[in-house]
C-alpha cells in the first residue's frame, strides 16, 4: 500500500469524484516542490498507488494538489476553486497517512483520515 493515500467525495452529489488528477510533492530546502507521486482517481475516488509501494518518505512538508477544474468541467459544474492544495507534515517513521478531500463546486475540506 502507498504510504500516503487519499480519496475524494463529491458531497454535492454524494458520490466519489472520478478522474481527478492529484500530484503529491515534497517541500525542498530551497522552497520549491519535488513531485514524489501522482495519479488520477478511479471510480471509487481513490488512487491506490499514489506513492511507490514500500518506499518510506522522509520527514517533512508535503502538498497534495487536486486538479478540481478538470473534474468540474467534465461534469458541467461551475469552477470557483480551480484547484485545492492540501499541505501537511509527516514524520519519517513510515506511518500511513490518509488525506481525504470533501468537495463541492463552492467549497472543500479535508482531515486526517485512517
Short mmCIF file of C-alpha atoms in Angstrom, two decimals:
data_model
loop_
_atom_site.label_atom_id
_atom_site.label_comp_id
_atom_site.label_asym_id
_atom_site.label_seq_id
_atom_site.Cartn_x
_atom_site.Cartn_y
_atom_site.Cartn_z
CA UNK A 1 0.00 0.00 0.00
CA UNK A 2 1.08 3.58 -0.63
CA UNK A 3 2.30 5.41 2.49
CA UNK A 4 0.06 8.36 1.63
CA UNK A 5 -3.44 7.69 0.35
CA UNK A 6 -6.44 9.84 -0.47
CA UNK A 7 -9.98 9.72 -1.67
CA UNK A 8 -12.34 12.42 -2.89
CA UNK A 9 -16.05 12.54 -2.17
CA UNK A 10 -18.18 14.98 -4.15
CA UNK A 11 -20.54 15.99 -1.34
CA UNK A 12 -22.84 17.88 -3.72
CA UNK A 13 -23.62 14.57 -5.45
CA UNK A 14 -22.96 12.12 -2.64
CA UNK A 15 -20.57 10.11 -4.81
CA UNK A 16 -16.85 9.62 -5.39
CA UNK A 17 -15.08 12.17 -7.59
CA UNK A 18 -13.71 10.21 -10.53
CA UNK A 19 -10.82 11.12 -12.83
CA UNK A 20 -9.34 13.86 -10.64
CA UNK A 21 -5.60 14.35 -11.21
CA UNK A 22 -3.59 14.55 -8.00
CA UNK A 23 0.08 15.41 -7.56
CA UNK A 24 1.95 14.74 -4.32
CA UNK A 25 5.07 16.87 -3.77
CA UNK A 26 7.63 17.38 -1.01
CA UNK A 27 8.88 20.82 0.02
CA UNK A 28 12.61 21.30 -0.68
CA UNK A 29 15.05 23.27 1.46
CA UNK A 30 15.07 25.98 -1.25
CA UNK A 31 11.28 26.43 -1.01
CA UNK A 32 10.46 24.56 -4.21
CA UNK A 33 8.44 21.37 -4.58
CA UNK A 34 9.60 17.94 -5.82
CA UNK A 35 6.96 15.56 -7.18
CA UNK A 36 7.00 12.23 -5.33
CA UNK A 37 3.75 10.76 -6.64
CA UNK A 38 0.86 11.40 -8.96
CA UNK A 39 -2.18 9.76 -10.43
CA UNK A 40 -5.85 10.06 -11.21
CA UNK A 41 -8.75 8.95 -9.03
CA UNK A 42 -10.54 5.76 -10.00
CA UNK A 43 -14.30 5.07 -9.98
CA UNK A 44 -14.19 4.94 -6.18
CA UNK A 45 -12.48 8.36 -5.98
CA UNK A 46 -9.19 6.79 -4.86
CA UNK A 47 -5.61 6.41 -6.12
CA UNK A 48 -4.37 3.07 -4.78
CA UNK A 49 -0.70 3.71 -5.67
CA UNK A 50 -0.08 7.43 -5.19
CA UNK A 51 3.41 6.70 -3.83
CA UNK A 52 5.75 3.88 -4.78
CA UNK A 53 4.84 0.88 -2.68
CA UNK A 54 7.39 0.07 0.04
CA UNK A 55 9.11 3.47 -0.10
CA UNK A 56 9.25 5.32 3.22
CA UNK A 57 9.02 9.06 2.71
CA UNK A 58 11.33 11.30 4.69
CA UNK A 59 10.01 13.62 7.39
CA UNK A 60 8.93 16.94 6.02
CA UNK A 61 6.22 19.08 4.50
CA UNK A 62 4.15 17.67 1.66
CA UNK A 63 1.48 19.03 -0.65
CA UNK A 64 -1.37 17.26 -2.41
CA UNK A 65 -2.52 19.25 -5.43
CA UNK A 66 -6.05 18.32 -6.55
CA UNK A 67 -7.00 19.45 -10.09
CA UNK A 68 -10.63 20.28 -9.38
CA UNK A 69 -11.12 22.45 -12.51
CA UNK A 70 -10.85 19.46 -14.86
CA UNK A 71 -13.27 17.48 -12.71
CA UNK A 72 -15.90 20.25 -12.60
CA UNK A 73 -15.50 20.93 -16.32
CA UNK A 74 -16.09 17.25 -17.11
CA UNK A 75 -19.32 17.10 -15.08
CA UNK A 76 -20.58 20.53 -16.21
CA UNK A 77 -20.37 22.32 -12.87
CA UNK A 78 -19.08 25.87 -12.38
CA UNK A 79 -15.43 26.31 -11.44
CA UNK A 80 -15.00 28.53 -8.42
CA UNK A 81 -11.93 26.79 -6.97
CA UNK A 82 -9.79 25.60 -9.90
CA UNK A 83 -7.62 23.51 -7.59
CA UNK A 84 -7.25 22.56 -3.96
CA UNK A 85 -3.83 22.33 -2.32
CA UNK A 86 -3.55 20.49 0.97
CA UNK A 87 -0.24 20.99 2.77
CA UNK A 88 0.69 18.79 5.71
CA UNK A 89 3.66 17.48 7.70
CA UNK A 90 4.71 13.86 8.20
CA UNK A 91 7.31 12.15 10.34
CA UNK A 92 9.93 9.89 8.78
CA UNK A 93 8.73 6.79 10.61
CA UNK A 94 6.86 5.15 7.72
CA UNK A 95 3.46 5.76 9.30
CA UNK A 96 0.46 5.65 6.95
CA UNK A 97 -1.30 8.95 6.22
CA UNK A 98 -4.77 9.17 4.66
CA UNK A 99 -5.71 12.65 3.42
CA UNK A 100 -9.32 12.71 2.12
CA UNK A 101 -10.93 15.65 0.32
CA UNK A 102 -14.61 16.53 0.59
CA UNK A 103 -15.50 18.54 -2.48
CA UNK A 104 -18.33 20.68 -3.87
CA UNK A 105 -18.36 23.43 -6.52
CA UNK A 106 -18.14 26.18 -3.89
CA UNK A 107 -16.10 24.58 -1.13
CA UNK A 108 -13.81 21.83 0.05
CA UNK A 109 -12.47 20.47 3.31
CA UNK A 110 -10.02 17.87 4.44
CA UNK A 111 -8.95 15.98 7.55
CA UNK A 112 -6.54 13.27 8.57
CA UNK A 113 -8.29 10.01 7.95
CA UNK A 114 -7.38 6.50 8.98
#
